[in-house]
Amino acid sequence: MAEMTELLHASVAGHAKIEVEAGPEPVWVDADATQIRQVVMNFIINASEALRGDVGRVTLRTGIVHADHAYLESCYTREDLDEGEFALLEVSDDGIGMDLETATRIFDPFFTTKSEGRGLGLAATLGIVRSHRGAIRVESQPGNGTTIQVLLPLVSPASPSEEATPPVRTPRRAKILVVDDEDIVRTVGRRMLEARGYEVVEAASGHGAANFLKAQGEDVAAVLLDLTMPRMDGEQTLKALRATGRTTFVGKPFRLSELTGALESLLADPAASPTPR
Ligand SMILES: Nc1ncnc2c1ncn2[C@@H]1O[C@H](COP(=O)(O)OP(=O)(O)OP(=O)(O)O)[C@@H](O)[C@H]1O
Ligand SMILES: [Mg+2]
């Protein structure tokens, strides 16, 4: 969290105040740091967009909470979580808040109330929280601000020997390189893939992609490539990528289900493959 504070200050608008309150006890979770960072950023950006005239307060809180049955019932989750202690990540704001109708739809992909919004931030967030076996809860009232809480299962601190063991790589955690010259297409691709638990790196051009793969591409499992880019176009890039010995697949426009289906079969490893949901 400390490392994010600067980034958070930069992303909160105008005269808004951002406060970070970390609980007294150390909190251990088994989580993908990049994805959790993305979750926090989505919350903070939404919170700052909800402030009135850029004035207000956004608070990020972390700690440990005891969640009882009733509390867990009021959460969005896919798991049957048992009552107990959880890691808490909470972002609250004193912005415009939401009515009940809005609050029930905020995790729907493409649901937005903003003229420039894409409605993907919270959909991606819910995917990430679910893939961490967590729960998410929203409290909001029109005019009275919003509090979003994420609960993640606690783990005991890793012993040195456990730390030395690399985490098991499931196909869903595989790293995907998204290549497209349009920012928006890369962003949507990134969010779709991250919501499914993949790690994403981006390149804005074929040259960029080829250079990245040459320099640090050992652990890129797949490349999502736009075939219709200017300059070094998709087809040339594909050739260059093939020359590096990569397996590549293409196809656009794509639907999330097609994309993840293709990825899952491409990366399928029967031994490690989790059940798709
Ligand atoms: N802190 C908040 N206060 C008030 N409304 C919120 C808050 N967070 C989310 N919302 C509502 O939920 C909707 C969906 O949020 P989400 O982050 O998924 O998409 P978005 O912010 O509209 O677009 P983007 O894809 O750029 O994030 C928002 O349009 C807004 O109506
Ligand atoms: Mg958003």
Coordinates of C-alpha atoms and ligand atoms in Angstrom, one line a residue:
M1 CA 0.0 0.0 0.0
A2 CA 2.8 2.4 0.9
E3 CA 4.3 2.1 -2.6
M4 CA 0.9 3.0 -4.1
T5 CA 0.3 6.1 -2.0
E6 CA 2.1 8.5 -4.5
L7 CA 0.2 7.0 -7.4
L8 CA -3.0 7.5 -5.4
H9 CA -2.3 11.1 -4.7
A10 CA -1.7 11.6 -8.4
S11 CA -5.0 10.0 -9.4
V12 CA -7.2 11.9 -7.1
A13 CA -8.6 15.1 -8.6
G14 CA -8.2 18.7 -7.6
H15 CA -8.6 19.6 -3.9
A16 CA -9.6 16.1 -2.8
K17 CA -7.8 14.6 0.2
I18 CA -6.7 11.1 0.2
E19 CA -6.0 9.3 3.4
V20 CA -4.4 5.9 3.9
E21 CA -5.1 4.1 7.2
A22 CA -3.4 0.8 7.7
G23 CA -4.5 -1.3 10.7
P24 CA -2.0 -2.1 13.5
E25 CA -1.5 -5.8 12.7
P26 CA 0.4 -7.1 9.6
V27 CA -2.1 -8.6 7.1
W28 CA -1.0 -11.7 5.1
V29 CA -2.9 -12.7 1.9
D30 CA -2.1 -14.9 -0.9
A31 CA -2.7 -12.5 -3.7
D32 CA -1.5 -11.3 -7.1
A33 CA 0.0 -7.9 -6.3
T34 CA -0.6 -6.5 -9.8
Q35 CA -4.3 -7.4 -9.7
I36 CA -4.8 -6.1 -6.2
R37 CA -3.2 -2.8 -7.3
Q38 CA -5.6 -2.7 -10.2
V39 CA -8.5 -3.2 -7.8
V40 CA -7.4 -0.4 -5.5
M41 CA -6.8 1.9 -8.5
N42 CA -10.3 1.2 -9.8
F43 CA -11.9 2.0 -6.5
I44 CA -9.8 5.2 -6.0
I45 CA -10.5 6.5 -9.5
N46 CA -14.2 5.8 -9.1
A47 CA -14.2 7.5 -5.6
S48 CA -12.4 10.5 -7.0
E49 CA -14.8 10.7 -9.9
A50 CA -17.7 10.7 -7.4
L51 CA -16.5 13.7 -5.5
R52 CA -18.4 16.9 -6.0
G53 CA -16.4 19.6 -7.8
D54 CA -13.2 17.8 -7.0
V55 CA -13.5 18.5 -3.3
G56 CA -13.8 15.8 -0.8
R57 CA -12.2 12.9 0.9
V58 CA -11.2 9.5 -0.2
T59 CA -10.0 7.0 2.4
L60 CA -8.2 3.8 1.8
R61 CA -8.2 1.4 4.8
T62 CA -6.5 -1.9 5.3
G63 CA -6.7 -4.3 8.3
I64 CA -8.3 -7.4 9.6
V65 CA -12.1 -7.8 10.2
H66 CA -14.2 -10.4 11.7
A67 CA -17.0 -11.2 9.2
D68 CA -20.0 -13.0 10.6
H69 CA -22.6 -14.9 8.6
A70 CA -24.9 -11.9 8.1
Y71 CA -22.0 -9.8 6.8
L72 CA -20.9 -12.4 4.3
E73 CA -24.5 -12.8 3.1
S74 CA -24.5 -9.1 2.1
C75 CA -21.4 -9.6 0.0
Y76 CA -20.9 -10.5 -3.6
T77 CA -18.9 -13.7 -3.7
R78 CA -18.8 -17.0 -5.5
E79 CA -17.6 -19.0 -2.5
D80 CA -19.3 -20.2 0.5
L81 CA -17.1 -18.4 2.9
D82 CA -17.1 -19.4 6.6
E83 CA -17.5 -16.8 9.3
G84 CA -14.1 -15.6 10.5
E85 CA -11.3 -13.2 10.1
F86 CA -10.5 -11.7 6.7
A87 CA -8.1 -9.2 5.3
L88 CA -10.0 -6.0 4.6
L89 CA -9.3 -3.5 1.9
E90 CA -11.7 -0.6 2.0
V91 CA -12.1 2.5 -0.1
S92 CA -14.6 5.1 1.0
D93 CA -15.5 8.5 -0.3
D94 CA -17.9 11.3 0.6
G95 CA -19.0 11.9 -3.0
I96 CA -22.4 11.7 -4.7
G97 CA -23.2 8.1 -3.7
M98 CA -25.6 5.8 -5.5
D99 CA -29.2 4.9 -5.4
L100 CA -30.1 1.2 -4.9
E101 CA -30.8 0.7 -8.6
T102 CA -27.3 1.8 -9.6
A103 CA -25.7 0.0 -6.7
T104 CA -27.1 -3.3 -7.8
R105 CA -25.7 -2.9 -11.3
I106 CA -22.2 -1.5 -10.8
F107 CA -20.5 -4.9 -11.3
D108 CA -22.2 -5.5 -14.6
P109 CA -19.8 -5.2 -17.6
F110 CA -20.4 -2.0 -19.5
F111 CA -22.7 -0.5 -16.8
T112 CA -21.8 3.1 -16.4
T113 CA -23.4 6.3 -15.4
K114 CA -20.6 8.4 -16.8
S115 CA -20.5 10.0 -20.3
E116 CA -16.9 8.9 -20.8
G117 CA -17.1 5.7 -18.7
R118 CA -16.6 2.3 -20.1
G119 CA -18.3 0.5 -17.2
L120 CA -15.4 -2.0 -17.0
G121 CA -13.6 -1.1 -13.9
L122 CA -15.8 -2.8 -11.3
A123 CA -16.6 -5.7 -13.6
A124 CA -12.9 -6.5 -13.8
T125 CA -12.6 -5.9 -10.1
L126 CA -15.2 -8.4 -9.2
G127 CA -13.5 -11.0 -11.5
I128 CA -10.2 -10.4 -9.6
V129 CA -11.8 -10.6 -6.2
R130 CA -13.6 -13.8 -7.1
S131 CA -10.5 -15.4 -8.5
H132 CA -8.9 -14.7 -5.1
R133 CA -11.8 -16.4 -3.3
G134 CA -12.7 -13.1 -1.8
A135 CA -15.9 -11.2 -1.2
I136 CA -16.9 -7.6 -2.1
R137 CA -19.5 -5.4 -0.4
V138 CA -20.9 -2.0 -1.3
E139 CA -22.5 0.5 1.0
S140 CA -23.9 3.7 -0.6
Q141 CA -26.6 6.2 -0.4
P142 CA -27.4 9.1 -2.8
G143 CA -25.6 12.2 -1.5
N144 CA -23.9 10.3 1.3
G145 CA -20.8 8.8 -0.2
T146 CA -19.8 5.2 -0.9
T147 CA -17.8 2.6 0.9
I148 CA -16.5 -0.5 -1.0
Q149 CA -15.0 -3.3 1.0
V150 CA -13.0 -6.3 -0.3
L151 CA -12.5 -9.2 2.0
L152 CA -9.7 -11.6 1.2
P153 CA -8.9 -14.9 3.0
L154 CA -6.0 -14.5 5.4
V155 CA -3.0 -16.8 5.3
S156 CA -0.4 -17.4 7.9
P157 CA 2.9 -15.6 7.1
A158 CA 5.0 -17.6 4.6
S159 CA 7.9 -19.4 6.1
P160 CA 11.3 -18.8 4.3
S161 CA 11.1 -22.2 2.7
E162 CA 7.6 -21.5 1.3
E163 CA 8.7 -18.1 0.0
A164 CA 11.5 -19.8 -2.0
T165 CA 9.0 -22.1 -3.7
P166 CA 7.6 -20.4 -6.9
P167 CA 3.8 -20.2 -6.9
V168 CA 2.1 -22.8 -9.0
R169 CA 1.4 -21.4 -12.4
T170 CA -2.1 -22.1 -13.5
P171 CA -3.0 -21.4 -17.1
R172 CA -5.2 -18.5 -15.9
R173 CA -2.3 -16.8 -14.4
A174 CA -0.3 -17.0 -17.6
K175 CA 1.1 -13.8 -19.0
I176 CA -0.5 -12.5 -22.2
L177 CA 1.0 -9.8 -24.5
V178 CA -1.7 -7.6 -25.9
V179 CA -0.6 -5.8 -29.1
D180 CA -2.8 -3.1 -30.6
D181 CA -2.1 0.4 -31.8
E182 CA -5.3 1.7 -30.2
D183 CA -5.1 2.5 -26.5
I184 CA -8.8 1.7 -25.9
V185 CA -8.5 -1.7 -27.5
R186 CA -5.5 -2.5 -25.4
T187 CA -7.2 -1.3 -22.3
V188 CA -10.3 -3.3 -22.9
G189 CA -8.3 -6.4 -23.8
R190 CA -6.2 -5.9 -20.6
R191 CA -9.3 -5.6 -18.4
M192 CA -11.0 -8.6 -19.9
L193 CA -8.0 -10.7 -19.5
E194 CA -7.1 -9.5 -16.0
A195 CA -10.7 -10.1 -15.0
R196 CA -10.1 -13.7 -15.9
G197 CA -7.0 -13.9 -13.8
Y198 CA -4.4 -13.5 -16.6
E199 CA -1.4 -11.2 -16.2
V200 CA -1.2 -8.7 -19.1
V201 CA 1.6 -6.7 -20.7
E202 CA 1.0 -4.3 -23.5
A203 CA 2.7 -3.2 -26.7
A204 CA 1.4 -0.4 -28.9
S205 CA 3.1 -1.6 -32.1
G206 CA 4.5 -4.6 -33.8
H207 CA 8.0 -3.4 -33.3
G208 CA 7.3 -2.9 -29.6
A209 CA 5.9 -6.4 -29.3
A210 CA 8.8 -8.0 -31.1
N211 CA 11.4 -6.0 -29.0
F212 CA 9.6 -6.9 -25.8
L213 CA 9.5 -10.6 -26.7
K214 CA 13.2 -10.6 -27.6
A215 CA 14.2 -8.7 -24.4
Q216 CA 11.9 -10.1 -21.8
G217 CA 9.4 -12.4 -23.4
E218 CA 10.5 -15.8 -21.9
D219 CA 7.4 -16.0 -19.8
V220 CA 4.8 -14.7 -22.3
A221 CA 2.4 -17.5 -22.8
A222 CA 0.4 -16.0 -25.6
V223 CA 0.1 -12.9 -27.8
L224 CA -3.1 -11.2 -28.6
L225 CA -2.3 -9.4 -31.8
D226 CA -4.1 -6.8 -33.9
L227 CA -3.6 -7.8 -37.6
T228 CA -4.6 -4.3 -39.0
M229 CA -2.0 -2.0 -37.5
P230 CA -0.2 0.8 -39.4
R231 CA 3.6 0.6 -40.1
M232 CA 4.8 -2.9 -39.2
D233 CA 1.3 -4.3 -39.7
G234 CA -0.2 -7.3 -38.0
E235 CA 0.8 -9.8 -40.7
Q236 CA 4.5 -8.7 -40.7
T237 CA 4.4 -8.7 -36.9
L238 CA 3.0 -12.2 -36.9
K239 CA 5.9 -13.3 -39.0
A240 CA 8.4 -11.6 -36.7
L241 CA 6.8 -13.2 -33.7
R242 CA 6.8 -16.6 -35.4
A243 CA 10.6 -16.1 -36.0
T244 CA 11.0 -15.8 -32.2
G245 CA 9.3 -19.2 -31.9
R246 CA 6.1 -18.0 -30.2
T247 CA 2.8 -19.6 -30.7
T248 CA 0.5 -16.9 -31.8
F249 CA -3.3 -16.7 -32.3
V250 CA -5.4 -13.9 -33.8
G251 CA -8.9 -12.9 -34.5
K252 CA -10.8 -9.6 -34.0
P253 CA -13.3 -8.4 -33.1
F254 CA -13.6 -10.9 -30.3
R255 CA -16.0 -11.7 -27.6
L256 CA -14.8 -12.3 -24.0
S257 CA -16.0 -15.9 -24.2
E258 CA -14.3 -16.6 -27.5
L259 CA -11.1 -15.0 -26.3
T260 CA -10.9 -16.8 -23.0
G261 CA -12.0 -20.0 -24.6
A262 CA -9.2 -19.8 -27.2
L263 CA -6.7 -18.9 -24.5
E264 CA -7.8 -21.7 -22.3
S265 CA -7.5 -24.3 -25.0
L266 CA -4.2 -22.8 -26.1
L267 CA -2.8 -22.8 -22.6
A268 CA -4.5 -25.9 -21.4
D269 CA -2.5 -28.0 -19.1
P270 CA -4.7 -30.8 -17.9
A271 CA -2.7 -31.3 -14.7
A272 CA -2.9 -27.7 -13.5
S273 CA -6.1 -26.5 -15.2
P274 CA -8.7 -25.2 -12.7
T275 CA -12.3 -25.7 -13.5
P276 CA -13.5 -22.9 -15.7
R277 CA -16.4 -20.9 -14.2
Ligands
LIG1 N1 -17.4 5.5 -5.5 C1 -18.5 5.6 -6.3 N2 -19.5 6.5 -6.0 C2 -20.6 6.6 -6.8 N3 -20.8 5.8 -7.9 C3 -19.9 4.8 -8.2 C4 -18.7 4.7 -7.4 N4 -18.0 3.6 -7.9 C5 -18.7 3.2 -8.9 N5 -19.9 3.9 -9.1 C6 -20.9 3.7 -10.1 O1 -20.6 2.4 -10.7 C7 -20.5 2.6 -12.1 C8 -19.6 1.5 -12.7 O2 -18.3 1.7 -12.3 P1 -17.1 1.1 -13.1 O3 -15.8 1.5 -12.5 O4 -17.3 -0.3 -13.4 O5 -17.2 1.9 -14.5 P2 -17.0 3.4 -14.8 O6 -16.2 4.1 -13.7 O7 -18.3 4.0 -15.2 O8 -16.1 3.3 -16.1 P3 -14.6 2.8 -16.2 O9 -14.6 1.6 -17.1 O10 -13.8 3.9 -16.9 O11 -14.1 2.5 -14.8 C9 -20.1 4.0 -12.3 O12 -20.5 4.5 -13.6 C10 -20.9 4.7 -11.2 O13 -22.2 4.9 -11.6
MG2 MG -14.5 3.2 -13.0

